[in-house]
mmCIF file of C-alpha atoms in Angstrom:
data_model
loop_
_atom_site.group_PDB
_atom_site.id
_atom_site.type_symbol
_atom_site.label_atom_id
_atom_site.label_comp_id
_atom_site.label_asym_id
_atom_site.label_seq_id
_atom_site.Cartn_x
_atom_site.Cartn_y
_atom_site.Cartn_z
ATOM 1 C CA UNK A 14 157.274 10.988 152.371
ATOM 2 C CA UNK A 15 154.962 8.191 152.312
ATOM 3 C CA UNK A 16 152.271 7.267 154.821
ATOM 4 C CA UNK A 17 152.712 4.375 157.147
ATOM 5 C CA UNK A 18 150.849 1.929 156.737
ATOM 6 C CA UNK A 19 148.103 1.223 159.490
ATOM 7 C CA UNK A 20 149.113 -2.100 161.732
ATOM 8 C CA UNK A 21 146.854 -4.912 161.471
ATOM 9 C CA UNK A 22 144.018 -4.976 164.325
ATOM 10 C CA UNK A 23 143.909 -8.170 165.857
ATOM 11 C CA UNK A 24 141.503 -9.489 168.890
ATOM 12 C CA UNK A 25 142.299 -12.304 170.997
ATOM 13 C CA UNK A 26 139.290 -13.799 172.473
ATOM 14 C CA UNK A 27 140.021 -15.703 175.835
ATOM 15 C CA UNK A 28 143.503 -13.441 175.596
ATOM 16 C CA UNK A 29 143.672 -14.135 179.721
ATOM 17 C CA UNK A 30 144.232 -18.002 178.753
ATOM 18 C CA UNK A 31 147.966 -19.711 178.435
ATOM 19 C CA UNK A 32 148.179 -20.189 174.555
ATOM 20 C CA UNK A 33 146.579 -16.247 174.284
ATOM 21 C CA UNK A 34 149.227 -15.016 176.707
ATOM 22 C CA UNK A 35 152.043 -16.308 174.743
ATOM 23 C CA UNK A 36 150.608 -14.775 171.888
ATOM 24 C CA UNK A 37 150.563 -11.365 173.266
ATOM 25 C CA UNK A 38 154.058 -11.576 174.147
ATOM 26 C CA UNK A 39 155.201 -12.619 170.926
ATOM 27 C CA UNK A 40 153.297 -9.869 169.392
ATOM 28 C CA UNK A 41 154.427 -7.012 171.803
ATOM 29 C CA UNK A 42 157.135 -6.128 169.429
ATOM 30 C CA UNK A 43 155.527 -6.111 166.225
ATOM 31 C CA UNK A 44 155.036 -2.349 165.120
ATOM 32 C CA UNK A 45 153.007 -3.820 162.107
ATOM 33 C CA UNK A 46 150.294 -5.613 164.670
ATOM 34 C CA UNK A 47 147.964 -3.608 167.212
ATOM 35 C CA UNK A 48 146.203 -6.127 169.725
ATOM 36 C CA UNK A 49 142.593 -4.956 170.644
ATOM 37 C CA UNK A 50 142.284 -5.621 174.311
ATOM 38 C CA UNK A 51 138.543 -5.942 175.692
ATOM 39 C CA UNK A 52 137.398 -4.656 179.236
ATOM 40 C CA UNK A 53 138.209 -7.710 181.816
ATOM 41 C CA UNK A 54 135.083 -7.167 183.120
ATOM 42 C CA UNK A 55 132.967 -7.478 179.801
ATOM 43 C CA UNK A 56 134.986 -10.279 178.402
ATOM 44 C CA UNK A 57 132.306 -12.204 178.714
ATOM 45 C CA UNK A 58 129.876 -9.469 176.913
ATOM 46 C CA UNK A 59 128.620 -10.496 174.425
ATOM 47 C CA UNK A 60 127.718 -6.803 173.202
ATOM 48 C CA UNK A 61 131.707 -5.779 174.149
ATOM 49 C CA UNK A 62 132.693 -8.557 172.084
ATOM 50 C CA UNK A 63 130.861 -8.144 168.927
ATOM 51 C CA UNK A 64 132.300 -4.265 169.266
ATOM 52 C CA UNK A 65 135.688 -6.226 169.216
ATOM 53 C CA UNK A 66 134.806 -8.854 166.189
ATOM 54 C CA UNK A 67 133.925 -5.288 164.136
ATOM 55 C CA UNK A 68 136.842 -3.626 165.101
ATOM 56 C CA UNK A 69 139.286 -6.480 164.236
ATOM 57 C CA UNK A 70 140.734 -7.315 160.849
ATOM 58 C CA UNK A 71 141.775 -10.696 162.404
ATOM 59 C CA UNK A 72 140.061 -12.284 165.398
ATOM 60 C CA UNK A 73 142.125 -15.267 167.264
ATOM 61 C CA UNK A 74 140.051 -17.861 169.465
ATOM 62 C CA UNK A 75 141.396 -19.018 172.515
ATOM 63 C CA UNK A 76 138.745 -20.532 174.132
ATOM 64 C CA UNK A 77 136.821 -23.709 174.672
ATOM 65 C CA UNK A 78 135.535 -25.339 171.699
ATOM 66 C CA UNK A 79 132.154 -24.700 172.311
ATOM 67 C CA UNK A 80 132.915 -20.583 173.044
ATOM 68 C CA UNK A 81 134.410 -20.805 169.886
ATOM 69 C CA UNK A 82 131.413 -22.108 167.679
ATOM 70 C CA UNK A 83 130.067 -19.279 169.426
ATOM 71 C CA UNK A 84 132.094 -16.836 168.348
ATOM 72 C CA UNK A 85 132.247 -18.090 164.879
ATOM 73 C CA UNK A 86 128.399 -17.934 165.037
ATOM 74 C CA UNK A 87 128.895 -14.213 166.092
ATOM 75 C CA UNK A 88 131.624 -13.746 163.190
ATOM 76 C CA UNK A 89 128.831 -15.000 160.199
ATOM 77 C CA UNK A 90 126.334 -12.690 162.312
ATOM 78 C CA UNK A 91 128.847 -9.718 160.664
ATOM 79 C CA UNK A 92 128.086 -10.511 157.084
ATOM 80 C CA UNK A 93 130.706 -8.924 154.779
ATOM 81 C CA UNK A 94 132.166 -7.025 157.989
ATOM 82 C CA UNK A 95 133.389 -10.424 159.800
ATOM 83 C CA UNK A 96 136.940 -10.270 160.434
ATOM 84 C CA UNK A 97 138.774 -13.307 159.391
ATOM 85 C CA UNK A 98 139.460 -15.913 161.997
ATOM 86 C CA UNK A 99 142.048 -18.519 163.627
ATOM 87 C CA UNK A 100 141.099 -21.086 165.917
ATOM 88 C CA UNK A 101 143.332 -22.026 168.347
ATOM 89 C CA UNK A 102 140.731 -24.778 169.840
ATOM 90 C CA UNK A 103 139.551 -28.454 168.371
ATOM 91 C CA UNK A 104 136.249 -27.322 167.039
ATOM 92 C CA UNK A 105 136.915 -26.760 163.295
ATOM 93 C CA UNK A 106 139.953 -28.590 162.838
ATOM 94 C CA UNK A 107 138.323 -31.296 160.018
ATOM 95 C CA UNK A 108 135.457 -28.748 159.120
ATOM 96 C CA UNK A 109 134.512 -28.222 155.882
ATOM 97 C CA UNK A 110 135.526 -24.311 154.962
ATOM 98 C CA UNK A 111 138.369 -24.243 157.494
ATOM 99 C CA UNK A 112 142.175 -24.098 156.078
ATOM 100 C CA UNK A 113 144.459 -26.419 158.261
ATOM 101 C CA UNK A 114 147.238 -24.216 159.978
ATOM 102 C CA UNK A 115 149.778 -26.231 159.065
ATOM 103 C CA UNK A 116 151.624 -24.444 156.515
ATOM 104 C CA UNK A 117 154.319 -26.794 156.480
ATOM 105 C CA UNK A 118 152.479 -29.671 155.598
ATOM 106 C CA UNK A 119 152.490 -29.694 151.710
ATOM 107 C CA UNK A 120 153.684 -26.978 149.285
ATOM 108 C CA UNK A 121 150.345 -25.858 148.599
ATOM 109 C CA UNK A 122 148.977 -25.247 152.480
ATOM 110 C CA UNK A 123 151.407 -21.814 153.268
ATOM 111 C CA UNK A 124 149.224 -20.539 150.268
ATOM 112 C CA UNK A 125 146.100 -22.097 151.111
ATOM 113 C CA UNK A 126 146.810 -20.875 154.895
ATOM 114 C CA UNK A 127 147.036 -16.864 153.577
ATOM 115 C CA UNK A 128 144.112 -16.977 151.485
ATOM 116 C CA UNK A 129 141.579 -18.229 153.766
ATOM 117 C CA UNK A 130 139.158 -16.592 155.682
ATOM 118 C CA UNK A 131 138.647 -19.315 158.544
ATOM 119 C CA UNK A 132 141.931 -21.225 159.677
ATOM 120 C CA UNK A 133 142.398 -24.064 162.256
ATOM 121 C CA UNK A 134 145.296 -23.694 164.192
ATOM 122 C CA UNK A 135 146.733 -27.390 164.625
ATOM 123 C CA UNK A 136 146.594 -29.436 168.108
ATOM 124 C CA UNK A 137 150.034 -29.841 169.333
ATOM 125 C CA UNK A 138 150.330 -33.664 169.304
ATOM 126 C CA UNK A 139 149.294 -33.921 165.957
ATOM 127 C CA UNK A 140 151.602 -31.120 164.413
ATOM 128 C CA UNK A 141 154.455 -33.592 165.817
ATOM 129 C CA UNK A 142 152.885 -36.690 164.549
ATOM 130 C CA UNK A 143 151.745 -35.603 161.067
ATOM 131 C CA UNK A 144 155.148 -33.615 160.619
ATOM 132 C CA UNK A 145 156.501 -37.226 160.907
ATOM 133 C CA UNK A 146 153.987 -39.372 158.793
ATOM 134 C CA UNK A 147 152.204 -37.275 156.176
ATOM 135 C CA UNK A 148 155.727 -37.133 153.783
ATOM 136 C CA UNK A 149 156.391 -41.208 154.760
ATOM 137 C CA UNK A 150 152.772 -41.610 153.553
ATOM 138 C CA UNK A 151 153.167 -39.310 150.417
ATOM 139 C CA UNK A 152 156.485 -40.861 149.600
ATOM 140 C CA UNK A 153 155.190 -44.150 149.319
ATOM 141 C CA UNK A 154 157.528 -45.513 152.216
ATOM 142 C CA UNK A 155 154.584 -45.711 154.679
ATOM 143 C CA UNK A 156 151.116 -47.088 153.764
ATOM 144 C CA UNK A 157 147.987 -45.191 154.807
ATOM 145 C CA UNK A 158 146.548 -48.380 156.083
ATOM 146 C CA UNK A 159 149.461 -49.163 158.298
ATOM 147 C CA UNK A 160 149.119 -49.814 162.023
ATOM 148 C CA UNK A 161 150.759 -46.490 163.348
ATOM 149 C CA UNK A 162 151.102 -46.073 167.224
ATOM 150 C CA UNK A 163 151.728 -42.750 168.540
ATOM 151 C CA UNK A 164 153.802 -42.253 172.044
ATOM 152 C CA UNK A 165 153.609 -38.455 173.156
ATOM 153 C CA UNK A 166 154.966 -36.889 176.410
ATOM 154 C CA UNK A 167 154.274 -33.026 176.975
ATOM 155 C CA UNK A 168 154.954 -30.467 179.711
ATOM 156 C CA UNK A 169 152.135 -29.697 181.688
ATOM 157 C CA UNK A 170 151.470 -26.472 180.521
ATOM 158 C CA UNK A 171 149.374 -27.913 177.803
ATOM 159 C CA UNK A 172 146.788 -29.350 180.237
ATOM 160 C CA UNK A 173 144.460 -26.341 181.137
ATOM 161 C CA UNK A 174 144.525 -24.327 184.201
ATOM 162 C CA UNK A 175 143.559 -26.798 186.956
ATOM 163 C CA UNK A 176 146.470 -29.070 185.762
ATOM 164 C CA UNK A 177 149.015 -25.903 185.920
ATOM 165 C CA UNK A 178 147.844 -24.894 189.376
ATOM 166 C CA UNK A 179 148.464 -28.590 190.851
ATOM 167 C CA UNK A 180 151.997 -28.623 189.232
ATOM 168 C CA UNK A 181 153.261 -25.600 189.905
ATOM 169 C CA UNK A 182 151.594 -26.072 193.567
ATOM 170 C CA UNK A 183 154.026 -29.401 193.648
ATOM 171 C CA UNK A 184 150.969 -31.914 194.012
ATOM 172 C CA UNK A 185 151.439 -33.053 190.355
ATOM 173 C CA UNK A 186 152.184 -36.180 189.434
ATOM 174 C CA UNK A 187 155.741 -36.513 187.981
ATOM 175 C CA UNK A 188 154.557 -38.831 185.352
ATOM 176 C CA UNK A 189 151.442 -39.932 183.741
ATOM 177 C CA UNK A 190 149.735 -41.871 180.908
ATOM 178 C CA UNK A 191 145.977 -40.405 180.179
ATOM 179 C CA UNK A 192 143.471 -41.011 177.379
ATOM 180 C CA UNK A 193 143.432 -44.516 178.166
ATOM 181 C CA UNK A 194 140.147 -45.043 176.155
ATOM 182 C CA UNK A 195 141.630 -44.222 173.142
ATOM 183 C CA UNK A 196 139.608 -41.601 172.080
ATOM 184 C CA UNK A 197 141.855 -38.571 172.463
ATOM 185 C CA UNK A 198 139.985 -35.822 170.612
ATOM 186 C CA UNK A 199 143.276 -35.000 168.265
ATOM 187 C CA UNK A 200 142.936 -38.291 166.203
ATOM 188 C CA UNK A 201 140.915 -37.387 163.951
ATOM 189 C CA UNK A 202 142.991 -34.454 163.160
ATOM 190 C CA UNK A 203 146.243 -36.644 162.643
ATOM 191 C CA UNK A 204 144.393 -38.992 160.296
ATOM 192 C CA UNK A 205 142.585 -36.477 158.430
ATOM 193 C CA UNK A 206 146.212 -34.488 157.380
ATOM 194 C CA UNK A 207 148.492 -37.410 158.535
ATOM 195 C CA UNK A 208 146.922 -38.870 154.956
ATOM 196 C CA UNK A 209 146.218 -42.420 157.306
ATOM 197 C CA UNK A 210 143.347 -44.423 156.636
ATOM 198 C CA UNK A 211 143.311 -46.764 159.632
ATOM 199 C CA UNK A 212 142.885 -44.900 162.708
ATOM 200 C CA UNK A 213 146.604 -45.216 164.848
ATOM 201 C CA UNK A 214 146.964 -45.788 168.712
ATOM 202 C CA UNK A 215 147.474 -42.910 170.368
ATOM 203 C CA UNK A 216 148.862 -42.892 174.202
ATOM 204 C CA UNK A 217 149.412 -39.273 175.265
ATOM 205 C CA UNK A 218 151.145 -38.282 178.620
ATOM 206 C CA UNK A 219 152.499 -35.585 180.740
ATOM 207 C CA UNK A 220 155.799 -34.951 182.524
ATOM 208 C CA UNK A 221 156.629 -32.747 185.493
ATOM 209 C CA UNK A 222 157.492 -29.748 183.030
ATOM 210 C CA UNK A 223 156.240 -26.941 182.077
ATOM 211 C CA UNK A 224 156.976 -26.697 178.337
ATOM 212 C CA UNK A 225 158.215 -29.058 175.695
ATOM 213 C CA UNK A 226 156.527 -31.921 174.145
ATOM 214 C CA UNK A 227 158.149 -35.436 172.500
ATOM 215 C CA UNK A 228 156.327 -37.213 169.748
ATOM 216 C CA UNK A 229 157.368 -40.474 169.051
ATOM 217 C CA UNK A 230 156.766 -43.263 166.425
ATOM 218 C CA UNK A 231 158.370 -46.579 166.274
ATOM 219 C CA UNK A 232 158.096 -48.413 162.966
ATOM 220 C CA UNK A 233 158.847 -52.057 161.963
ATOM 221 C CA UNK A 234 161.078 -51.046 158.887
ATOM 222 C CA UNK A 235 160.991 -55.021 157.494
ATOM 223 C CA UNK A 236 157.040 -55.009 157.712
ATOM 224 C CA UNK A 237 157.039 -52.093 155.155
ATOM 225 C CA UNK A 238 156.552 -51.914 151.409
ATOM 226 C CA UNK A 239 159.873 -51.824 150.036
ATOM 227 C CA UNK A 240 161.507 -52.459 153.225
ATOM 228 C CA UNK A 241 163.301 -48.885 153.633
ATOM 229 C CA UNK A 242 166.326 -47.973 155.558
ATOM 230 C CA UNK A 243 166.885 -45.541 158.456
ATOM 231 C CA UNK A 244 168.365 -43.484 155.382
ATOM 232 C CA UNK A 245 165.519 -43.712 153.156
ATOM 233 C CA UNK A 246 163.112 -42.037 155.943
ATOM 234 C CA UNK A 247 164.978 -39.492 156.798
ATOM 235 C CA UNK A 248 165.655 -38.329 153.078
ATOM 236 C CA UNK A 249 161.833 -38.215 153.013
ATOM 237 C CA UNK A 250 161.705 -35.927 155.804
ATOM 238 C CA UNK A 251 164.403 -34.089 154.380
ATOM 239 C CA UNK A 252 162.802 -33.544 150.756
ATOM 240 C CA UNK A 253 159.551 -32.443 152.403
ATOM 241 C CA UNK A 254 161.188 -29.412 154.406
ATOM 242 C CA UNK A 255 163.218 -28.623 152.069
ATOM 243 C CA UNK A 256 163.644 -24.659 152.244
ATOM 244 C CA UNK A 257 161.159 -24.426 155.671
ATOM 245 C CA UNK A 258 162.892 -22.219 158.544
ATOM 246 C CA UNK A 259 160.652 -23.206 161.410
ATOM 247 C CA UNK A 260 160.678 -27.479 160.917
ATOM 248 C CA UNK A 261 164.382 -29.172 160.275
ATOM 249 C CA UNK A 262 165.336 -32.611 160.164
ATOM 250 C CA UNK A 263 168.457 -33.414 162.143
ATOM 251 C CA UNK A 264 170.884 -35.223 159.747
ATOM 252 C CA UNK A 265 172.228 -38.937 161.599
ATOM 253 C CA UNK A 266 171.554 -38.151 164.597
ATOM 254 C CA UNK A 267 172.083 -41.544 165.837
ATOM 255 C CA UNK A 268 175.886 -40.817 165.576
ATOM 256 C CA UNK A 269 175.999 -37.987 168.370
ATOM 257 C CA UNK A 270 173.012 -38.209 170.412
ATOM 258 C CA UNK A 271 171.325 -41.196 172.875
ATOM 259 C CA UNK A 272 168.862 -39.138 174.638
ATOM 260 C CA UNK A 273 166.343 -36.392 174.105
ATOM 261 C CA UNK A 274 165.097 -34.165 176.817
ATOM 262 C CA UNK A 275 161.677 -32.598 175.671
ATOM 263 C CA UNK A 276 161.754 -29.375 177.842
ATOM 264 C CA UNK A 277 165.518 -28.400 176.167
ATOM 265 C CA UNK A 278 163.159 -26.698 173.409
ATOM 266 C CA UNK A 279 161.000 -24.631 175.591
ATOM 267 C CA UNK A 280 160.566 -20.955 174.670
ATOM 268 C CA UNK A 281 161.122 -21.866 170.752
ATOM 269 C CA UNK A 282 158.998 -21.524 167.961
ATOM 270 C CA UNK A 283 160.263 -24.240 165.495
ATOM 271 C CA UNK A 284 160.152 -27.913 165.394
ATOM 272 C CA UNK A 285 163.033 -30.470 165.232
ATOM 273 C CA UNK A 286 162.454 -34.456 163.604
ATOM 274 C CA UNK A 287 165.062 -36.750 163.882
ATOM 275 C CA UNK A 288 165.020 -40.570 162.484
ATOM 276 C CA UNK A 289 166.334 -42.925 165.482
ATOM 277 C CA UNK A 290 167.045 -46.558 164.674
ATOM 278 C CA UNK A 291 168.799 -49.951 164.255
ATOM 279 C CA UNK A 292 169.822 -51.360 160.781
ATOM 280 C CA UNK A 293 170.660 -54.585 162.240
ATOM 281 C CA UNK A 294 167.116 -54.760 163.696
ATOM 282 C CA UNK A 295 165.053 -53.346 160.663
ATOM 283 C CA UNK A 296 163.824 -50.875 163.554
ATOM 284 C CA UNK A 297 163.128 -47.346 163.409
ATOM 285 C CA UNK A 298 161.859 -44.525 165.803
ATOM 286 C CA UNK A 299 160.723 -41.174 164.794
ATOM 287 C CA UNK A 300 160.893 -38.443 166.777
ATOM 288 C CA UNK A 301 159.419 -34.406 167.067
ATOM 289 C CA UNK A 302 160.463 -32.402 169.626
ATOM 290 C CA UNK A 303 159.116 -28.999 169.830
ATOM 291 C CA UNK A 304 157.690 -26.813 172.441
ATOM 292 C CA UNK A 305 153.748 -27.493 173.496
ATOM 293 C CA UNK A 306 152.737 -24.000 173.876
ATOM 294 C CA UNK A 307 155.102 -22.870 170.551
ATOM 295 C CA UNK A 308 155.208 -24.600 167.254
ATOM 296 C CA UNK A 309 152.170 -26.925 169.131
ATOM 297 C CA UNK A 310 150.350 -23.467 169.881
ATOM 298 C CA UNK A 311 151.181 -19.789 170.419
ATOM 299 C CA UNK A 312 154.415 -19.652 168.041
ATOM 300 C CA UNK A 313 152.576 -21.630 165.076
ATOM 301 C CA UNK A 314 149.020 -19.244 165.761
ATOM 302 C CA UNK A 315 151.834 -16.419 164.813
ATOM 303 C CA UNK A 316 153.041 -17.423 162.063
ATOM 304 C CA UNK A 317 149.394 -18.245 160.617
ATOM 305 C CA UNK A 318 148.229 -15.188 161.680
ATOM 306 C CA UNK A 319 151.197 -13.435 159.626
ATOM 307 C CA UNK A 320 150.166 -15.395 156.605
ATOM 308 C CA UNK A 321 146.721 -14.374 156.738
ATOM 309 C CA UNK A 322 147.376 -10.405 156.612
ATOM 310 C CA UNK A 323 150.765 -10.881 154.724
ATOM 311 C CA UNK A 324 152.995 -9.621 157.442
#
């Protein structure tokens, strides 16, 4: 008989957070994954956590973004022993040396995701957006340089744990606009893999739900090269994710639906595009629906981390 094979050891640091939570519970299952729990009380040890880092074949960061340069720092501390890592916060999303965890988002990045040692998983605005404008931009339909805006509305599990508390204490608001500056901390991320050159508008907000997030971009179809249809987009889409099981592009939707609810996706790990639109206006809106704390967090750090150790 032959021997089984030894599960993968993975550590979550900040495990006690929302995103590492849903990780553990999609991992409780998995006979091939052991998760390495640390002592509450020495969590924030950092003797109890380099014990963990040595330990781990695969370490996952759920923390702040400066905890997690931290940790990194602690990681390169290990030499040839570091476990390899995913981060699941901002910090090394455009660094140099880090593999965007986006495996969807060319045919080369599933591959480039399992061979690399570092890899940043994506911000959950921008895996809507860029799963919308990166194959636009490749195909030629949608210049880099164009004047993009970006329209986003996400449960309010996304916004940290003083956010959660007020919701689910019933002193949220039931609608809001923030990031009014326009400095949101995920564009750079959606221009660096969205393939844009001119830096697009960006007005994120959150609804009185606790999962499920709407990405939205309306486009001027007459006011682009070639002046494409509705049709032409949505082949685009459909070319790129060709084959892909957790991102599919709803075929005409404009035929059956006139509404989209953003928490009817909550507790699912893929992500859905649709192309909505007027011919006789030249107008188009794209939409991603997909669930904040899933595809946008805890369901895509999954299916990196699988890549990685070839799960």
């Amino acid at each position: 008989m032959g021997t089984q094979a030894k599960p993968a050891q993975i550590f979550i640091d900040g495990e006690a957070g929302t995103t590492g939570l849903q990780i553990r519970e999609r991992l409780a299952d998995s006979p091939d994954v052991e998760v390495l729990s640390i002592d509450p009380s020495r969590r924030k040890d950092n003797a109890a956590r380099m014990e963990m880092l040595r330990a781990a074949d695969l370490v996952v960061l759920c923390l702040p973004d400066d905890a997690a340069r931290e940790a990194v720092a602690m990681a390169d501390s290990l030499g040839d022993e570091a476990p390899r890592i995913l981060d699941a916060s901002t910090a090394h999303r455009t660094g140099a040396g880090w593999a965007y965890g986006f495996p969807e988002l060319n045919r080369a990045q599933a591959e480039a995701v399992r061979s690399a040692a570092r890899v940043a998983n994506p911000g959950c605005y921008p895996t809507g957006a860029i799963a919308l404008i990166r194959p636009l931009v490749d195909a030629g339909l949608v210049p880099a340089d164009h004047p993009i805006t970006v329209n986003a509305v996400s449960g309010y599990s996304g916004g940290g744990r003083s956010m959660i508390e007020a919701y689910e204490a019933g002193t949220g608001a039931a609608f809001e606009l923030y990031a009014l500056g326009l400095e949101h901390k995920h564009v750079p991320e959606l221009m660096a893999y969205g393939g844009l050159t001119r830096r697009p508008i960006f007005v994120p907000s959150v609804g009185n739900f606790r999962q499920g997030m709407i990405v939205s971009i309306p486009l001027h179809l007459d006011m682009l090269p070639g002046k494409p249809c509705l049709r032409d987009l949505e082949l685009a889409l459909d070319a790129h994710y060709a084959g892909q099981e957790r991102v599919t592009v709803a075929r005409e939707p404009t035929a059956k639906l006139t509404r989209l609810a953003a928490d009817e996706i909550e507790g699912q790990d893929g992500m859905e595009l649709y192309v909505f639109g007027s011919a006789a206006h030249n107008q188009a809106v794209l939409m991603a629906r997909l669930d904040n704390l899933g595809k946008g967090a805890a369901g895509a750090a999954v299916q990196n981390m699988r890549l990685m150790l070839g799960l």
